[in-house]
Amino acid sequence: MSTDRTRPAGRHDQSGPRSASNGPRPTPSGPRSVPPQRSRRLQPHRPLRPHQWFAERLLAVLSGQRPVHWMLGHTIGEAYDQLAELAPSTPLRATHGSRPVLRHCRGAQPATGVVEAFASIAAGDRVRAMAFRLEQGADQRWRCAAVELGGERLTAGAPGPR
């Protein structure tokens, strides 16, 4: 049994616990030493683009995670009516316990103050498509003007669309 209370039993090196009195621990040197890991600089968090932000919100509503009225101030024209019609059936709901996630979201700007975007949503083995249009108001806020869903899954042996 060891009589030295600063080292665990079976430890034979001369470095003890770190304290203000004995300074930093010595590092091993020689061919077997492992170089210290370089610290990775964290990339600054990029804010989401308007179409990415809206895709996340639309997914939350259409999967039943959020109520339709959550989008009240973020829609214009018929977009709210489209959401109110689509949301009760929760077309992007979870399947077999897997929560739907946004896979890809891309947007194009066909005119100033307009973004037309599309996104793919995955839930388990199912992938759905969502398209939406954003318009920027006089107050510089983006609002959803239209929403469409697609991507019905075709099963083997079922006739395809004609």
Coordinates of N, CA, C and O in Angstrom, one line a residue:
M1 N 0.8 -1.2 0.0 CA 0.0 0.0 0.0 C 0.9 1.2 0.0 O 1.9 1.3 0.7
S2 N 0.5 2.2 -0.7 CA 1.3 3.5 -0.9 C 1.1 4.4 0.3 O 0.0 4.5 0.8
T3 N 2.2 5.0 0.8 CA 2.1 5.9 1.9 C 1.9 7.3 1.4 O 1.7 8.2 2.2
D4 N 2.1 7.6 0.1 CA 2.0 8.9 -0.4 C 0.6 9.2 -0.7 O -0.1 8.5 -1.5
R5 N 0.0 10.2 -0.1 CA -1.4 10.5 -0.2 C -1.7 11.4 -1.4 O -2.9 11.6 -1.7
T6 N -0.7 11.9 -2.1 CA -1.0 12.7 -3.3 C -1.1 11.9 -4.6 O -1.6 12.4 -5.5
R7 N -0.7 10.6 -4.5 CA -0.8 9.8 -5.7 C -1.7 8.6 -5.4 O -1.6 8.0 -4.4
P8 N -2.5 8.2 -6.5 CA -3.3 7.0 -6.3 C -2.3 5.8 -6.2 O -1.2 5.8 -6.6
A9 N -2.8 4.7 -5.6 CA -2.0 3.5 -5.4 C -1.6 2.9 -6.8 O -2.5 3.0 -7.7
G10 N -0.4 2.5 -6.9 CA 0.0 2.0 -8.2 C 0.6 3.0 -9.1 O 1.2 2.7 -10.2
R11 N 0.5 4.3 -8.8 CA 1.1 5.3 -9.7 C 2.5 5.6 -9.2 O 2.7 5.9 -8.1
H12 N 3.4 5.5 -10.2 CA 4.9 5.7 -9.8 C 5.5 6.9 -10.4 O 6.7 7.1 -10.2
D13 N 4.8 7.7 -11.2 CA 5.5 8.9 -11.8 C 5.6 10.0 -10.7 O 5.0 9.9 -9.6
Q14 N 6.5 10.9 -11.0 CA 6.8 11.9 -10.0 C 5.8 13.2 -10.0 O 5.9 14.0 -9.1
S15 N 5.0 13.3 -11.0 CA 4.1 14.4 -11.1 C 2.9 14.2 -10.2 O 2.3 13.1 -10.2
G16 N 2.6 15.1 -9.4 CA 1.4 15.0 -8.5 C 0.3 15.9 -9.0 O 0.3 16.3 -10.2
P17 N -0.7 16.0 -8.2 CA -1.9 16.8 -8.7 C -1.5 18.3 -8.9 O -0.5 18.8 -8.3
R18 N -2.1 19.0 -9.8 CA -1.8 20.3 -10.1 C -2.3 21.2 -8.9 O -3.3 21.1 -8.4
S19 N -1.4 22.1 -8.6 CA -1.7 23.1 -7.6 C -0.9 24.4 -7.9 O 0.0 24.4 -8.7
A20 N -1.2 25.5 -7.2 CA -0.5 26.7 -7.5 C 0.9 26.6 -7.1 O 1.8 27.3 -7.6
S21 N 1.2 25.7 -6.1 CA 2.6 25.6 -5.6 C 3.5 24.8 -6.6 O 4.7 25.1 -6.6
N22 N 3.0 23.8 -7.3 CA 3.9 23.0 -8.1 C 3.8 23.3 -9.6 O 4.5 22.7 -10.4
G23 N 3.0 24.3 -10.0 CA 3.0 24.8 -11.4 C 2.3 23.8 -12.3 O 1.8 22.8 -11.9
P24 N 2.5 24.0 -13.6 CA 1.9 23.1 -14.6 C 2.6 21.7 -14.6 O 3.8 21.6 -14.3
R25 N 1.9 20.7 -15.0 CA 2.4 19.4 -15.1 C 3.4 19.3 -16.3 O 3.2 19.9 -17.3
P26 N 4.4 18.5 -16.1 CA 5.3 18.3 -17.3 C 4.6 17.5 -18.3 O 3.8 16.6 -18.0
T27 N 4.9 17.8 -19.6 CA 4.4 17.0 -20.7 C 5.4 16.0 -21.1 O 6.6 16.2 -21.1
P28 N 5.0 14.8 -21.6 CA 5.9 13.8 -22.0 C 6.6 14.3 -23.3 O 6.0 15.0 -24.1
S29 N 7.8 13.9 -23.5 CA 8.5 14.2 -24.7 C 9.1 12.9 -25.3 O 9.2 12.0 -24.6
G30 N 9.4 13.0 -26.6 CA 10.0 11.8 -27.2 C 9.1 11.4 -28.4 O 8.1 12.0 -28.7
P31 N 9.5 10.3 -29.0 CA 8.8 9.8 -30.2 C 7.4 9.3 -29.9 O 6.5 9.3 -30.8
R32 N 7.0 8.9 -28.7 CA 5.7 8.4 -28.4 C 4.7 9.4 -28.0 O 3.6 9.1 -27.7
S33 N 5.2 10.7 -27.8 CA 4.2 11.7 -27.3 C 3.3 12.1 -28.4 O 3.6 12.0 -29.6
V34 N 2.1 12.4 -28.0 CA 1.0 12.8 -29.0 C 1.0 14.3 -29.0 O 0.9 15.0 -28.0
P35 N 1.0 14.9 -30.2 CA 1.0 16.4 -30.3 C -0.4 16.9 -29.8 O -1.4 16.2 -29.9
P36 N -0.3 18.0 -29.2 CA -1.6 18.6 -28.6 C -2.6 18.9 -29.8 O -2.1 19.2 -30.9
Q37 N -3.8 18.6 -29.6 CA -4.8 18.9 -30.6 C -5.0 20.4 -30.8 O -5.0 21.2 -29.9
R38 N -5.1 20.7 -32.1 CA -5.3 22.1 -32.4 C -6.8 22.5 -32.1 O -7.7 21.7 -32.4
S39 N -6.9 23.6 -31.5 CA -8.3 24.0 -31.3 C -8.9 24.6 -32.5 O -8.3 25.3 -33.3
R40 N -10.1 24.1 -32.8 CA -10.8 24.5 -34.1 C -11.5 25.8 -33.8 O -12.1 26.0 -32.7
R41 N -11.3 26.7 -34.7 CA -12.0 28.0 -34.5 C -13.5 27.8 -34.8 O -13.8 27.2 -35.9
L42 N -14.3 28.2 -34.0 CA -15.8 28.0 -34.2 C -16.2 29.0 -35.3 O -15.8 30.2 -35.2
Q43 N -16.9 28.5 -36.2 CA -17.5 29.4 -37.3 C -18.6 30.2 -36.7 O -19.4 29.7 -35.9
P44 N -18.6 31.5 -37.0 CA -19.7 32.3 -36.5 C -21.0 31.8 -37.0 O -21.1 31.3 -38.1
H45 N -22.0 31.8 -36.2 CA -23.4 31.3 -36.5 C -24.0 32.2 -37.6 O -24.1 33.4 -37.4
R46 N -24.3 31.7 -38.7 CA -24.9 32.4 -39.8 C -26.4 32.5 -39.6 O -27.0 31.4 -39.4
P47 N -27.0 33.6 -39.6 CA -28.5 33.7 -39.4 C -29.1 33.0 -40.6 O -28.6 33.0 -41.8
L48 N -30.3 32.4 -40.4 CA -31.0 31.7 -41.5 C -31.5 32.8 -42.5 O -31.9 33.9 -42.1
R49 N -31.5 32.4 -43.7 CA -32.0 33.2 -44.8 C -33.6 33.2 -44.6 O -34.1 32.2 -44.1
P50 N -34.3 34.2 -45.2 CA -35.7 34.2 -45.0 C -36.4 32.9 -45.5 O -37.3 32.4 -44.8
H51 N -36.0 32.3 -46.6 CA -36.7 31.1 -47.1 C -36.4 29.9 -46.2 O -37.2 29.1 -46.0
Q52 N -35.2 29.9 -45.5 CA -34.9 28.8 -44.6 C -35.7 28.9 -43.3 O -36.2 27.9 -42.8
W53 N -35.8 30.1 -42.9 CA -36.6 30.4 -41.7 C -38.1 30.1 -41.9 O -38.7 29.4 -41.0
F54 N -38.6 30.5 -43.0 CA -40.0 30.1 -43.3 C -40.2 28.6 -43.5 O -41.3 28.1 -43.1
A55 N -39.3 28.0 -44.1 CA -39.4 26.5 -44.3 C -39.5 25.8 -43.0 O -40.4 24.9 -42.8
E56 N -38.7 26.2 -42.0 CA -38.8 25.6 -40.7 C -40.2 25.9 -40.0 O -40.8 25.0 -39.4
R57 N -40.7 27.1 -40.2 CA -42.0 27.5 -39.6 C -43.1 26.7 -40.3 O -44.0 26.2 -39.6
L58 N -43.1 26.6 -41.6 CA -44.1 25.9 -42.3 C -44.1 24.5 -42.0 O -45.1 23.8 -41.8
L59 N -42.9 23.9 -41.8 CA -42.8 22.5 -41.4 C -43.4 22.3 -40.1 O -44.2 21.3 -39.9
A60 N -43.2 23.2 -39.1 CA -43.8 23.0 -37.8 C -45.3 23.1 -37.9 O -46.0 22.3 -37.1
V61 N -45.9 23.9 -38.7 CA -47.3 24.0 -38.8 C -47.9 22.8 -39.5 O -48.9 22.2 -39.1
L62 N -47.3 22.4 -40.6 CA -47.8 21.3 -41.4 C -47.6 19.9 -40.9 O -48.1 19.0 -41.3
S63 N -46.7 19.9 -39.9 CA -46.5 18.6 -39.2 C -47.3 18.5 -37.9 O -47.2 17.5 -37.2
G64 N -48.0 19.5 -37.6 CA -48.9 19.5 -36.4 C -48.1 19.9 -35.1 O -48.7 19.8 -34.0
Q65 N -46.9 20.4 -35.2 CA -46.1 20.8 -34.0 C -46.5 22.1 -33.5 O -46.3 22.4 -32.3
R66 N -47.1 23.0 -34.4 CA -47.5 24.3 -34.1 C -48.9 24.5 -34.7 O -49.2 24.0 -35.7
P67 N -49.7 25.4 -34.1 CA -51.0 25.7 -34.6 C -50.9 26.7 -35.8 O -49.9 27.4 -36.0
V68 N -51.9 26.7 -36.7 CA -51.9 27.5 -37.9 C -51.8 29.0 -37.5 O -51.1 29.7 -38.2
H69 N -52.4 29.4 -36.4 CA -52.4 30.8 -36.1 C -51.0 31.3 -35.7 O -50.8 32.5 -35.6
W70 N -50.1 30.4 -35.6 CA -48.7 30.8 -35.3 C -48.1 31.6 -36.5 O -47.2 32.3 -36.4
M71 N -48.7 31.4 -37.7 CA -48.3 32.1 -38.9 C -49.1 33.3 -39.3 O -48.9 33.9 -40.3
L72 N -50.0 33.7 -38.4 CA -50.9 34.9 -38.7 C -50.1 36.1 -39.2 O -50.5 36.6 -40.3
G73 N -49.1 36.6 -38.5 CA -48.4 37.8 -39.0 C -47.4 37.6 -40.0 O -46.7 38.5 -40.5
H74 N -47.2 36.3 -40.5 CA -46.2 36.0 -41.4 C -46.7 35.5 -42.8 O -46.0 35.0 -43.6
T75 N -48.0 35.7 -43.0 CA -48.6 35.3 -44.3 C -49.4 36.5 -44.8 O -49.9 37.4 -44.1
I76 N -49.6 36.5 -46.1 CA -50.4 37.5 -46.8 C -51.3 36.8 -47.8 O -51.0 35.7 -48.3
G77 N -52.4 37.5 -48.2 CA -53.2 36.9 -49.3 C -53.8 35.6 -48.9 O -54.3 35.4 -47.8
E78 N -53.8 34.7 -49.9 CA -54.4 33.4 -49.7 C -53.5 32.4 -48.9 O -54.0 31.2 -48.7
A79 N -52.3 32.7 -48.6 CA -51.4 31.8 -48.0 C -51.9 31.3 -46.7 O -51.8 30.1 -46.4
Y80 N -52.5 32.2 -45.9 CA -53.0 31.7 -44.6 C -54.2 30.8 -44.8 O -54.3 29.8 -44.1
D81 N -55.1 31.1 -45.8 CA -56.2 30.2 -46.1 C -55.7 28.8 -46.5 O -56.2 27.8 -46.2
Q82 N -54.6 28.8 -47.3 CA -54.0 27.5 -47.8 C -53.5 26.7 -46.6 O -53.7 25.5 -46.5
L83 N -52.8 27.4 -45.7 CA -52.3 26.7 -44.5 C -53.4 26.2 -43.6 O -53.4 25.1 -43.1
A84 N -54.5 27.0 -43.5 CA -55.6 26.6 -42.6 C -56.3 25.4 -43.2 O -56.8 24.5 -42.5
E85 N -56.3 25.3 -44.6 CA -56.9 24.1 -45.2 C -56.0 22.9 -45.1 O -56.5 21.8 -44.9
L86 N -54.7 23.1 -45.3 CA -53.8 21.9 -45.2 C -53.5 21.4 -43.8 O -53.3 20.2 -43.6
A87 N -53.3 22.3 -42.9 CA -52.8 21.9 -41.5 C -53.6 20.9 -40.8 O -53.0 20.0 -40.2
P88 N -55.0 20.9 -40.8 CA -55.7 19.9 -40.0 C -55.4 18.5 -40.4 O -55.4 17.6 -39.6
S89 N -55.0 18.2 -41.7 CA -54.7 16.8 -42.1 C -53.2 16.5 -41.8 O -52.8 15.4 -42.0
T90 N -52.5 17.5 -41.2 CA -51.0 17.3 -40.9 C -50.3 16.5 -42.0 O -49.8 15.4 -41.7
P91 N -50.2 17.1 -43.2 CA -49.6 16.3 -44.3 C -48.1 16.0 -44.1 O -47.6 15.0 -44.7
L92 N -47.4 16.7 -43.2 CA -46.0 16.4 -43.0 C -45.8 15.8 -41.6 O -44.7 15.9 -41.0
R93 N -46.8 15.1 -41.1 CA -46.7 14.5 -39.8 C -45.6 13.4 -39.7 O -45.1 12.9 -40.7
A94 N -45.2 13.1 -38.5 CA -44.2 12.0 -38.3 C -44.8 10.7 -38.7 O -45.9 10.4 -38.5
T95 N -43.9 9.9 -39.2 CA -44.3 8.5 -39.6 C -43.4 7.5 -38.9 O -42.2 7.6 -38.8
H96 N -44.0 6.5 -38.3 CA -43.4 5.5 -37.5 C -42.4 6.1 -36.5 O -41.3 5.6 -36.3
G97 N -42.8 7.1 -35.8 CA -42.0 7.7 -34.7 C -40.9 8.6 -35.1 O -40.2 9.1 -34.3
S98 N -40.6 8.7 -36.4 CA -39.6 9.6 -36.8 C -40.1 11.0 -37.2 O -41.1 11.2 -37.9
R99 N -39.6 12.0 -36.5 CA -40.0 13.4 -36.7 C -39.5 13.9 -38.0 O -38.4 13.7 -38.4
P100 N -40.4 14.7 -38.7 CA -40.0 15.2 -40.0 C -38.9 16.3 -39.8 O -38.9 17.1 -38.9
V101 N -38.0 16.3 -40.7 CA -36.9 17.3 -40.7 C -36.7 17.9 -42.1 O -37.0 17.3 -43.1
L102 N -36.2 19.1 -42.1 CA -35.9 19.8 -43.3 C -34.6 19.3 -43.9 O -33.6 19.4 -43.2
R103 N -34.6 18.7 -45.1 CA -33.4 18.2 -45.7 C -32.7 19.3 -46.5 O -31.5 19.5 -46.2
H104 N -33.4 19.9 -47.4 CA -32.8 20.9 -48.2 C -33.8 22.0 -48.4 O -35.0 21.8 -48.4
C105 N -33.3 23.2 -48.6 CA -34.1 24.4 -48.8 C -33.3 25.3 -49.7 O -32.2 25.7 -49.4
R106 N -33.9 25.6 -50.8 CA -33.2 26.5 -51.8 C -34.2 27.6 -52.2 O -35.4 27.4 -52.2
G107 N -33.7 28.7 -52.5 CA -34.5 29.8 -53.0 C -34.0 30.5 -54.2 O -32.8 30.5 -54.4
A108 N -34.8 31.1 -55.0 CA -34.4 32.0 -56.1 C -35.2 33.3 -56.0 O -36.3 33.3 -55.5
Q109 N -34.5 34.3 -56.5 CA -35.1 35.7 -56.4 C -35.4 36.1 -57.8 O -34.6 36.7 -58.5
P110 N -36.7 35.8 -58.3 CA -37.0 36.2 -59.7 C -37.2 37.7 -59.9 O -37.1 38.2 -61.0
A111 N -37.5 38.4 -58.8 CA -37.6 39.9 -58.9 C -37.2 40.4 -57.5 O -37.2 39.7 -56.5
T112 N -37.0 41.7 -57.4 CA -36.7 42.4 -56.2 C -37.8 42.2 -55.2 O -39.0 42.5 -55.6
G113 N -37.5 41.8 -54.0 CA -38.6 41.7 -53.0 C -39.4 40.4 -53.1 O -40.4 40.3 -52.5
V114 N -39.0 39.4 -53.9 CA -39.7 38.2 -54.1 C -38.7 37.0 -54.0 O -37.6 37.1 -54.6
V115 N -39.0 36.0 -53.3 CA -38.2 34.8 -53.2 C -39.2 33.6 -53.4 O -40.2 33.5 -52.8
E116 N -38.8 32.8 -54.4 CA -39.6 31.5 -54.6 C -38.7 30.4 -54.2 O -37.5 30.3 -54.6
A117 N -39.2 29.6 -53.2 CA -38.3 28.6 -52.6 C -39.0 27.2 -52.7 O -40.2 27.1 -52.8
F118 N -38.1 26.2 -52.5 CA -38.6 24.8 -52.4 C -37.8 24.1 -51.3 O -36.6 24.5 -51.1
A119 N -38.4 23.1 -50.7 CA -37.7 22.4 -49.7 C -38.1 20.9 -49.8 O -39.2 20.6 -50.3
S120 N -37.2 20.1 -49.3 CA -37.5 18.7 -49.2 C -37.6 18.3 -47.7 O -36.7 18.7 -46.9
I121 N -38.6 17.6 -47.4 CA -38.9 17.2 -46.0 C -38.8 15.7 -45.9 O -39.4 15.0 -46.6
A122 N -38.0 15.2 -44.9 CA -37.9 13.8 -44.7 C -38.5 13.4 -43.4 O -38.3 14.0 -42.4
A123 N -39.2 12.3 -43.4 CA -39.8 11.7 -42.2 C -39.7 10.2 -42.3 O -40.4 9.6 -43.1
G124 N -38.7 9.6 -41.7 CA -38.4 8.1 -41.9 C -38.0 7.9 -43.3 O -37.1 8.5 -43.8
D125 N -38.7 7.0 -44.0 CA -38.3 6.7 -45.4 C -39.1 7.5 -46.4 O -39.0 7.3 -47.6
R126 N -39.8 8.4 -45.9 CA -40.7 9.2 -46.8 C -40.1 10.6 -47.0 O -39.6 11.3 -46.1
V127 N -40.1 11.1 -48.3 CA -39.7 12.4 -48.6 C -40.8 13.2 -49.3 O -41.4 12.7 -50.2
R128 N -41.0 14.4 -48.8 CA -42.1 15.2 -49.4 C -41.5 16.5 -49.9 O -40.4 17.0 -49.5
A129 N -42.1 17.2 -50.9 CA -41.7 18.4 -51.4 C -42.6 19.5 -51.0 O -43.8 19.3 -50.8
M130 N -42.0 20.7 -50.8 CA -42.8 21.9 -50.4 C -42.3 23.1 -51.2 O -41.1 23.2 -51.3
A131 N -43.2 23.8 -51.7 CA -42.8 25.1 -52.4 C -43.6 26.2 -51.8 O -44.7 26.0 -51.4
F132 N -42.9 27.4 -51.8 CA -43.6 28.5 -51.2 C -43.0 29.8 -51.8 O -41.9 29.8 -52.4
R133 N -43.8 30.9 -51.7 CA -43.4 32.2 -52.3 C -43.4 33.2 -51.1 O -44.3 33.2 -50.3
L134 N -42.3 34.0 -51.0 CA -42.2 35.0 -50.0 C -42.2 36.4 -50.7 O -41.6 36.5 -51.8
E135 N -42.8 37.3 -50.1 CA -42.8 38.7 -50.7 C -42.4 39.6 -49.5 O -42.8 39.5 -48.4
Q136 N -41.6 40.6 -49.9 CA -41.1 41.6 -48.9 C -42.0 42.8 -49.0 O -42.2 43.4 -50.0
G137 N -42.5 43.2 -47.8 CA -43.4 44.3 -47.7 C -42.7 45.6 -47.6 O -41.5 45.7 -47.6
A138 N -43.5 46.7 -47.6 CA -42.9 48.1 -47.5 C -42.1 48.2 -46.2 O -41.2 49.0 -46.1
D139 N -42.5 47.4 -45.1 CA -41.8 47.5 -43.9 C -40.5 46.6 -43.8 O -40.0 46.4 -42.8
Q140 N -40.1 46.1 -45.0 CA -39.0 45.2 -45.2 C -39.1 43.8 -44.5 O -38.1 43.1 -44.4
R141 N -40.3 43.4 -44.1 CA -40.5 42.1 -43.5 C -41.0 41.2 -44.6 O -41.7 41.5 -45.5
W142 N -40.5 39.9 -44.5 CA -40.9 38.9 -45.5 C -42.1 38.2 -45.0 O -42.3 37.9 -43.8
R143 N -43.0 38.0 -45.9 CA -44.3 37.3 -45.6 C -44.5 36.2 -46.7 O -44.2 36.4 -47.8
C144 N -45.1 35.1 -46.2 CA -45.4 34.0 -47.1 C -46.7 34.3 -47.9 O -47.7 34.7 -47.4
A145 N -46.6 34.2 -49.3 CA -47.8 34.5 -50.1 C -48.4 33.3 -50.7 O -49.6 33.4 -51.2
A146 N -47.7 32.2 -50.7 CA -48.3 30.9 -51.3 C -47.6 29.7 -50.8 O -46.4 29.8 -50.5
V147 N -48.3 28.6 -50.7 CA -47.7 27.4 -50.2 C -48.3 26.2 -51.0 O -49.5 26.2 -51.3
E148 N -47.4 25.3 -51.5 CA -47.9 24.1 -52.2 C -47.1 22.9 -51.6 O -45.9 23.0 -51.3
L149 N -47.8 21.8 -51.6 CA -47.1 20.5 -51.2 C -47.2 19.5 -52.3 O -48.2 19.5 -53.1
G150 N -46.2 18.7 -52.4 CA -46.2 17.6 -53.4 C -45.4 16.4 -52.9 O -45.1 16.4 -51.7
G151 N -45.1 15.5 -53.8 CA -44.2 14.4 -53.4 C -45.0 13.2 -52.9 O -44.4 12.5 -52.0
E152 N -46.1 12.9 -53.4 CA -46.8 11.7 -52.9 C -46.0 10.5 -53.3 O -45.4 10.4 -54.3
R153 N -45.9 9.6 -52.3 CA -45.0 8.5 -52.5 C -45.7 7.4 -53.4 O -46.9 7.1 -53.2
L154 N -45.0 6.9 -54.4 CA -45.6 5.9 -55.3 C -45.1 4.6 -54.7 O -43.9 4.4 -54.4
T155 N -46.0 3.6 -54.7 CA -45.6 2.3 -54.2 C -45.3 1.4 -55.4 O -45.9 1.6 -56.5
A156 N -44.6 0.3 -55.2 CA -44.2 -0.6 -56.3 C -45.5 -1.3 -56.8 O -46.4 -1.7 -56.0
G157 N -45.7 -1.3 -58.1 CA -46.8 -2.0 -58.7 C -48.0 -1.0 -58.9 O -49.0 -1.4 -59.6
A158 N -48.0 0.1 -58.3 CA -49.1 1.1 -58.4 C -48.9 1.9 -59.7 O -47.7 2.2 -60.1
P159 N -49.9 2.2 -60.4 CA -49.8 2.9 -61.7 C -49.3 4.3 -61.3 O -49.7 4.9 -60.3
G160 N -48.4 4.9 -62.1 CA -47.9 6.2 -62.0 C -48.8 7.2 -62.5 O -49.8 6.9 -63.1
P161 N -48.5 8.5 -62.3 CA -49.3 9.6 -62.9 C -49.2 9.6 -64.4 O -48.2 9.3 -65.0
R162 N -50.3 9.9 -65.0 CA -50.3 9.9 -66.5 C -50.4 11.3 -67.0 O -51.0 12.2 -66.6

